Short mmCIF file of C-alpha atoms in Angstrom, two decimals:
data_model
loop_
_atom_site.label_atom_id
_atom_site.label_comp_id
_atom_site.label_asym_id
_atom_site.label_seq_id
_atom_site.Cartn_x
_atom_site.Cartn_y
_atom_site.Cartn_z
CA MET A 1 0.00 0.00 0.00
CA THR A 2 1.73 3.17 -1.20
CA THR A 3 0.73 6.69 -0.22
CA THR A 4 2.50 9.99 -0.78
CA PRO A 5 3.14 12.39 2.12
CA HIS A 6 0.15 14.48 1.01
CA SER A 7 -2.27 11.72 0.08
CA PRO A 8 -5.07 10.78 2.47
CA SER A 9 -4.72 7.66 4.54
CA PRO A 10 -6.38 4.66 2.91
CA SER A 11 -9.88 3.87 4.03
CA PRO A 12 -10.43 0.85 6.28
CA ALA A 13 -11.90 -1.01 3.29
CA VAL A 14 -8.81 -0.40 1.16
CA GLN A 15 -6.47 -1.12 4.05
CA LEU A 16 -8.10 -4.42 4.98
CA THR A 17 -8.40 -5.53 1.36
CA GLU A 18 -4.70 -4.88 0.84
CA HIS A 19 -3.86 -6.90 3.95
CA ALA A 20 -6.16 -9.73 2.87
CA LEU A 21 -4.44 -9.96 -0.50
CA ALA A 22 -0.88 -9.56 0.80
CA TYR A 23 -0.23 -13.26 0.18
CA LEU A 24 -0.11 -12.42 -3.54
CA HIS A 25 3.04 -10.40 -2.95
CA SER A 26 4.63 -13.51 -1.44
CA ALA A 27 3.41 -15.61 -4.37
CA ALA A 28 4.79 -13.15 -6.92
CA LEU A 29 8.10 -12.99 -5.08
CA ARG A 30 8.35 -16.78 -5.07
CA ALA A 31 7.59 -16.91 -8.80
CA ALA A 32 10.32 -14.37 -9.55
CA ALA A 33 12.79 -16.31 -7.42
CA LEU A 34 11.99 -19.68 -8.98
CA LEU A 35 12.14 -18.26 -12.51
CA GLY A 36 15.48 -16.58 -11.81
CA VAL A 37 14.27 -13.21 -13.10
CA ALA A 38 16.88 -11.23 -11.18
CA ASP A 39 19.71 -13.29 -12.71
CA HIS A 40 18.56 -12.24 -16.16
CA LEU A 41 18.67 -8.56 -15.20
CA ALA A 42 22.23 -8.61 -13.88
CA ASP A 43 23.58 -7.21 -17.17
CA GLY A 44 20.92 -4.53 -17.49
CA PRO A 45 17.18 -3.86 -17.89
CA ARG A 46 15.07 -6.17 -20.06
CA THR A 47 11.47 -6.13 -21.18
CA ALA A 48 8.91 -8.67 -20.08
CA GLU A 49 9.11 -10.25 -23.54
CA GLU A 50 12.89 -10.65 -23.23
CA LEU A 51 12.60 -12.00 -19.71
CA ALA A 52 9.88 -14.42 -20.76
CA ALA A 53 12.06 -15.78 -23.56
CA ALA A 54 14.94 -16.24 -21.12
CA THR A 55 12.90 -17.89 -18.38
CA GLY A 56 10.35 -19.89 -20.36
CA ALA A 57 7.45 -17.85 -18.99
CA ASP A 58 4.46 -16.14 -20.58
CA ALA A 59 5.35 -12.50 -21.23
CA GLY A 60 2.00 -11.00 -20.29
CA HIS A 61 1.65 -12.93 -17.08
CA LEU A 62 5.27 -12.32 -16.10
CA ARG A 63 4.86 -8.57 -16.58
CA ARG A 64 1.81 -8.53 -14.34
CA ALA A 65 3.62 -10.37 -11.53
CA LEU A 66 6.66 -8.09 -11.81
CA ARG A 67 4.43 -5.01 -11.92
CA LEU A 68 2.97 -6.03 -8.57
CA LEU A 69 6.43 -6.54 -7.10
CA ALA A 70 7.47 -3.13 -8.39
CA THR A 71 4.85 -1.54 -6.15
CA ARG A 72 6.94 -2.86 -3.22
CA GLU A 73 10.25 -1.73 -4.76
CA VAL A 74 11.19 -5.25 -5.80
CA PHE A 75 12.09 -4.51 -9.44
CA ARG A 76 11.24 -1.24 -11.17
CA GLU A 77 9.37 -0.90 -14.46
CA ASP A 78 10.34 1.84 -16.89
CA THR A 79 6.92 2.83 -18.19
CA ALA A 80 8.41 4.49 -21.27
CA THR A 81 10.32 1.43 -22.51
CA GLY A 82 8.55 -1.40 -20.68
CA ALA A 83 11.90 -2.62 -19.36
CA PHE A 84 12.33 -3.93 -15.83
CA HIS A 85 15.30 -2.88 -13.71
CA LEU A 86 16.91 -4.34 -10.63
CA THR A 87 16.38 -2.51 -7.36
CA PRO A 88 18.50 -3.18 -4.24
CA ALA A 89 15.89 -5.68 -3.05
CA ALA A 90 15.65 -7.37 -6.44
CA ASP A 91 19.44 -7.51 -6.68
CA ALA A 92 19.46 -9.67 -3.53
CA LEU A 93 17.35 -12.22 -5.48
CA ARG A 94 20.25 -12.90 -7.85
CA SER A 95 21.54 -16.40 -7.19
CA ASP A 96 25.15 -15.15 -7.45
CA ALA A 97 24.68 -11.98 -5.38
CA PRO A 98 26.76 -11.58 -2.22
CA SER A 99 24.52 -12.77 0.61
CA SER A 100 21.87 -13.84 -1.93
CA LEU A 101 18.40 -14.24 -0.47
CA ARG A 102 16.98 -16.24 -3.37
CA ASP A 103 17.14 -19.58 -1.52
CA ALA A 104 15.74 -17.97 1.62
CA VAL A 105 12.74 -16.62 -0.31
CA VAL A 106 12.09 -20.05 -1.82
CA MET A 107 12.29 -21.67 1.62
CA LEU A 108 10.04 -19.14 3.36
CA THR A 109 7.37 -19.51 0.67
CA ASP A 110 7.65 -23.31 0.34
CA ASP A 111 4.81 -25.67 1.27
CA PRO A 112 6.02 -26.50 4.83
CA PHE A 113 5.53 -22.83 5.75
CA TRP A 114 2.93 -21.76 3.18
CA ARG A 115 0.24 -24.37 3.79
CA PRO A 116 0.12 -24.21 7.61
CA ALA A 117 -0.08 -20.41 7.40
CA GLY A 118 -3.34 -20.79 5.51
CA ARG A 119 -4.74 -22.61 8.53
CA LEU A 120 -3.64 -20.12 11.13
CA ALA A 121 -7.18 -19.90 12.52
CA ASP A 122 -7.04 -23.63 13.30
CA THR A 123 -3.67 -23.18 15.01
CA VAL A 124 -4.98 -20.30 17.12
CA ARG A 125 -8.04 -22.33 18.14
CA ALA A 126 -6.03 -25.42 19.03
CA GLY A 127 -3.05 -23.69 20.61
CA ARG A 128 -0.69 -25.80 18.52
CA THR A 129 0.48 -26.11 14.95
CA VAL A 130 -1.64 -28.15 12.54
CA PHE A 131 1.49 -29.06 10.55
CA ASP A 132 1.15 -32.72 11.57
CA ASP A 133 -2.44 -32.77 10.32
CA ILE A 134 -1.33 -31.52 6.91
CA PHE A 135 1.92 -33.42 6.39
CA GLY A 136 1.54 -36.43 8.68
CA ALA A 137 4.61 -35.67 10.80
CA PRO A 138 6.15 -32.78 12.77
CA TYR A 139 8.17 -30.20 10.86
CA PHE A 140 11.69 -31.58 11.23
CA ALA A 141 10.54 -35.19 10.90
CA HIS A 142 8.87 -34.18 7.63
CA LEU A 143 12.14 -32.69 6.38
CA GLU A 144 13.95 -35.93 7.19
CA ARG A 145 11.51 -38.12 5.29
CA VAL A 146 11.15 -35.73 2.31
CA PRO A 147 14.75 -35.02 1.26
CA GLU A 148 13.72 -32.38 -1.28
CA ALA A 149 12.04 -30.33 1.46
CA GLY A 150 15.07 -30.80 3.69
CA THR A 151 17.37 -29.48 0.98
CA VAL A 152 15.18 -26.42 0.45
CA PHE A 153 15.30 -25.77 4.21
CA ASP A 154 19.07 -26.22 4.55
CA THR A 155 19.95 -24.05 1.55
CA GLY A 156 17.33 -21.47 2.51
CA MET A 157 18.58 -21.19 6.09
CA ALA A 158 22.16 -20.86 4.88
CA GLY A 159 21.09 -18.06 2.54
CA LEU A 160 19.05 -16.30 5.22
CA ALA A 161 21.96 -16.49 7.64
CA GLU A 162 24.61 -15.24 5.25
CA SER A 163 23.74 -11.56 5.69
CA GLU A 164 23.47 -12.00 9.49
CA ASN A 165 26.59 -13.95 10.38
CA ASP A 166 29.30 -11.34 10.13
CA PRO A 167 27.33 -8.60 11.97
CA ILE A 168 26.68 -11.11 14.76
CA ALA A 169 30.32 -12.17 14.90
CA ALA A 170 31.33 -8.49 15.04
CA ALA A 171 28.90 -7.58 17.82
CA TYR A 172 30.38 -9.81 20.52
CA GLU A 173 33.81 -9.60 22.14
CA PHE A 174 34.98 -13.19 21.94
CA PRO A 175 37.93 -14.39 24.05
CA ALA A 176 41.37 -14.22 22.44
CA THR A 177 41.81 -17.98 22.75
CA GLY A 178 39.58 -20.95 23.41
CA THR A 179 36.96 -23.14 21.77
CA VAL A 180 33.57 -22.20 20.33
CA VAL A 181 30.83 -24.79 19.75
CA ASP A 182 28.13 -23.84 17.24
CA VAL A 183 25.18 -25.93 18.47
CA GLY A 184 22.80 -26.80 15.64
CA GLY A 185 25.03 -24.63 13.48
CA GLY A 186 23.85 -25.92 10.12
CA ARG A 187 26.47 -25.41 7.44
CA GLY A 188 28.68 -23.39 9.75
CA GLY A 189 28.30 -19.86 8.40
CA LEU A 190 28.30 -18.20 11.82
CA LEU A 191 31.17 -20.30 13.16
CA ARG A 192 33.15 -19.50 10.00
CA GLN A 193 32.78 -15.75 10.56
CA VAL A 194 33.59 -16.02 14.28
CA LEU A 195 36.79 -17.92 13.50
CA LEU A 196 37.79 -15.55 10.70
CA ARG A 197 37.40 -12.57 13.03
CA ASN A 198 39.14 -14.27 15.98
CA PRO A 199 42.28 -16.08 14.80
CA GLY A 200 43.08 -17.41 18.29
CA LEU A 201 39.89 -19.47 18.51
CA THR A 202 39.11 -23.01 17.42
CA GLY A 203 35.62 -24.26 16.68
CA ILE A 204 33.33 -27.27 16.64
CA LEU A 205 30.34 -27.38 14.30
CA TYR A 206 27.70 -29.56 15.95
CA ASP A 207 24.65 -30.75 14.01
CA GLN A 208 23.15 -33.83 12.41
CA GLU A 209 25.40 -35.80 10.09
CA PRO A 210 23.50 -35.10 6.82
CA VAL A 211 23.73 -31.35 7.46
CA LEU A 212 27.43 -31.44 8.32
CA ARG A 213 28.28 -32.95 4.94
CA HIS A 214 27.60 -29.55 3.38
CA HIS A 215 29.59 -27.38 5.79
CA THR A 216 31.35 -24.21 4.61
CA LEU A 217 34.38 -24.25 6.94
CA ASP A 218 37.01 -25.64 4.58
CA LEU A 219 38.85 -22.35 3.98
CA PRO A 220 42.64 -21.84 3.88
CA ASP A 221 42.50 -19.28 6.71
CA LEU A 222 40.75 -21.83 8.95
CA THR A 223 42.97 -24.84 8.31
CA GLY A 224 43.42 -26.88 11.48
CA ARG A 225 41.08 -24.69 13.54
CA TRP A 226 37.77 -26.52 13.23
CA GLN A 227 36.11 -29.90 13.39
CA THR A 228 32.60 -31.23 12.91
CA ALA A 229 30.73 -33.36 15.44
CA PRO A 230 27.40 -35.09 14.77
CA GLY A 231 24.80 -35.48 17.46
CA ASP A 232 21.47 -34.56 19.03
CA PHE A 233 21.41 -31.29 20.97
CA PHE A 234 18.47 -32.51 23.04
CA THR A 235 20.67 -35.08 24.76
CA ALA A 236 24.26 -33.78 24.81
CA VAL A 237 26.65 -31.30 23.20
CA PRO A 238 30.48 -31.32 23.04
CA PRO A 239 31.79 -30.52 26.54
CA GLY A 240 34.46 -28.19 27.82
CA ALA A 241 34.21 -25.26 25.41
CA ASP A 242 34.45 -21.59 26.28
CA ILE A 243 31.55 -20.34 24.14
CA TYR A 244 28.36 -22.11 23.02
CA LEU A 245 26.38 -20.56 20.16
CA LEU A 246 22.64 -21.17 19.65
CA LYS A 247 21.60 -19.17 16.60
CA ARG A 248 17.97 -19.41 15.47
CA ILE A 249 17.58 -22.59 17.53
CA LEU A 250 15.48 -21.70 20.55
CA HIS A 251 12.79 -19.99 18.47
CA ASP A 252 12.00 -23.34 16.83
CA TRP A 253 10.86 -24.90 20.10
CA ASN A 254 8.44 -24.52 22.99
CA ASP A 255 9.77 -23.74 26.46
CA ALA A 256 9.99 -27.37 27.58
CA ASP A 257 12.09 -28.34 24.56
CA CYS A 258 14.22 -25.21 24.90
CA LEU A 259 15.04 -26.23 28.45
CA ARG A 260 16.16 -29.65 27.25
CA ILE A 261 18.58 -27.97 24.83
CA LEU A 262 19.80 -25.41 27.34
CA ARG A 263 20.30 -28.00 30.07
CA ALA A 264 22.34 -30.15 27.68
CA CYS A 265 24.49 -27.09 27.03
CA ARG A 266 24.74 -26.26 30.74
CA THR A 267 25.95 -29.78 31.49
CA ALA A 268 28.65 -29.36 28.85
CA MET A 269 29.77 -25.98 30.23
CA THR A 270 32.44 -27.31 32.58
CA ARG A 271 34.98 -24.51 32.16
CA PRO A 272 34.85 -21.56 34.60
CA GLY A 273 33.47 -18.51 32.83
CA SER A 274 31.95 -20.54 30.01
CA ARG A 275 29.23 -18.59 28.20
CA LEU A 276 26.20 -19.41 26.09
CA LEU A 277 25.02 -16.99 23.42
CA ALA A 278 21.34 -17.35 22.48
CA ILE A 279 21.02 -15.53 19.17
CA ASP A 280 17.45 -14.81 18.12
CA ALA A 281 15.07 -11.91 17.68
CA VAL A 282 14.36 -10.20 21.00
CA LEU A 283 10.85 -8.82 20.74
CA PRO A 284 10.21 -5.20 21.71
CA GLN A 285 7.11 -4.10 23.57
CA GLY A 286 4.37 -2.03 21.93
CA ASN A 287 2.76 -1.91 18.50
CA SER A 288 5.78 -0.96 16.43
CA PRO A 289 6.69 -3.32 13.57
CA HIS A 290 9.56 -5.73 14.10
CA PRO A 291 10.67 -8.64 11.88
CA GLY A 292 10.58 -10.89 14.92
CA LYS A 293 6.84 -10.36 15.32
CA THR A 294 6.31 -11.72 11.81
CA MET A 295 8.69 -14.61 12.40
CA ASP A 296 6.89 -15.39 15.65
CA VAL A 297 3.68 -16.20 13.78
CA LEU A 298 5.63 -18.33 11.31
CA MET A 299 7.13 -20.31 14.20
CA MET A 300 3.65 -20.74 15.67
CA THR A 301 2.09 -22.03 12.47
CA SER A 302 4.67 -24.66 11.51
CA LEU A 303 6.80 -25.52 14.52
CA ASN A 304 5.10 -24.83 17.87
CA GLY A 305 8.01 -22.45 18.40
CA ARG A 306 8.01 -18.77 19.29
CA GLU A 307 10.07 -15.60 19.36
CA ARG A 308 10.66 -14.20 22.84
CA ASP A 309 11.22 -10.96 24.70
CA GLU A 310 14.13 -10.43 27.05
CA PRO A 311 12.33 -11.56 30.24
CA ALA A 312 11.34 -14.83 28.53
CA PHE A 313 14.97 -15.52 27.57
CA HIS A 314 16.12 -14.72 31.11
CA HIS A 315 13.52 -17.12 32.52
CA LEU A 316 14.73 -19.95 30.29
CA LEU A 317 18.39 -19.33 31.11
CA THR A 318 17.68 -19.23 34.84
CA GLU A 319 15.62 -22.43 34.73
CA ALA A 320 18.49 -24.13 32.89
CA GLY A 321 20.97 -23.17 35.61
CA LEU A 322 22.59 -20.22 33.86
CA LYS A 323 22.86 -16.63 34.99
CA PRO A 324 21.42 -14.15 32.45
CA GLY A 325 24.03 -11.70 31.24
CA ARG A 326 23.98 -8.93 28.67
CA THR A 327 21.60 -8.53 25.75
CA LEU A 328 23.49 -7.13 22.79
CA PRO A 329 21.87 -5.84 19.59
CA THR A 330 23.55 -6.57 16.28
CA GLU A 331 23.38 -4.95 12.87
CA SER A 332 20.85 -7.59 11.88
CA THR A 333 17.34 -8.35 13.12
CA LEU A 334 18.79 -10.66 15.78
CA SER A 335 20.26 -9.96 19.22
CA ILE A 336 22.64 -11.86 21.46
CA VAL A 337 21.35 -12.92 24.87
CA GLU A 338 24.19 -14.07 27.09
CA GLY A 339 24.04 -16.83 29.68
CA VAL A 340 26.96 -17.45 32.00
CA VAL A 341 27.91 -20.15 34.45
CA GLY A 342 27.02 -18.73 37.88
#
């Protein structure tokens, strides 16, 4: 919904209709990502006809989808020539862009998130996700038994994290020496940036074996400073490290499951001064927009998870036997909530 500084506010009817149809923006964005439209604009503007020929799409329909995206500053149409241009947002859809978000867009609009969102009313009534009703298994079990969905998730999470990892690594003063364990660290993007910024540290990437096969730690600057370890963070994590990272982990789970993860970490934290860094959105109070408030509903619809405010994080840390420390913002949508051995 676009208004100029001098235009009247939209009427309630217009406002609600726009909100009701907002899913079409997501659908158009997914179509552009799957068709690779942004890749075909990397060398300059092209018309819908040219883009259709390059992507195998229908020119008229493609133009209409891109025209909608242009109203949200994803692509820009030159009305004189009919050519579409990249915008900063559209540029991030290029598959070869630094910190490309193409895979993240595909993941966030894929069936495991899309279909449960359509049944949000059922979730709100029941107080639990209806994911199992739709797919016949909980979210992560579904990803295990449907490898294609698991691949979309793994590549999408890696893409989503790429723009976050270095700002997070820069926001915290890590010790000069010691060991960092990235618990549920996926392909290792955050651990990679932490090690690159802190040459005195070594690291352990801890996740399930199929995920670890696709790690991104094998860089010349990191030779001899990392290892992978497979396992289940609900039962145990590698012991004796100085720092334990939990990035976008706790928001996937309800409080009881979070405590299982945190207590496994606490048991492993045998070194004096060992610290745990819970890295997630920290929700602000009030009615102001925040990406975490959107992600919170996504977690509710598919995973029975939730985003949390600072008191909720402190409660979990305390219940797990850790002393809440600082909460540090980063130059991403995530913050670092510190837990220390008391």
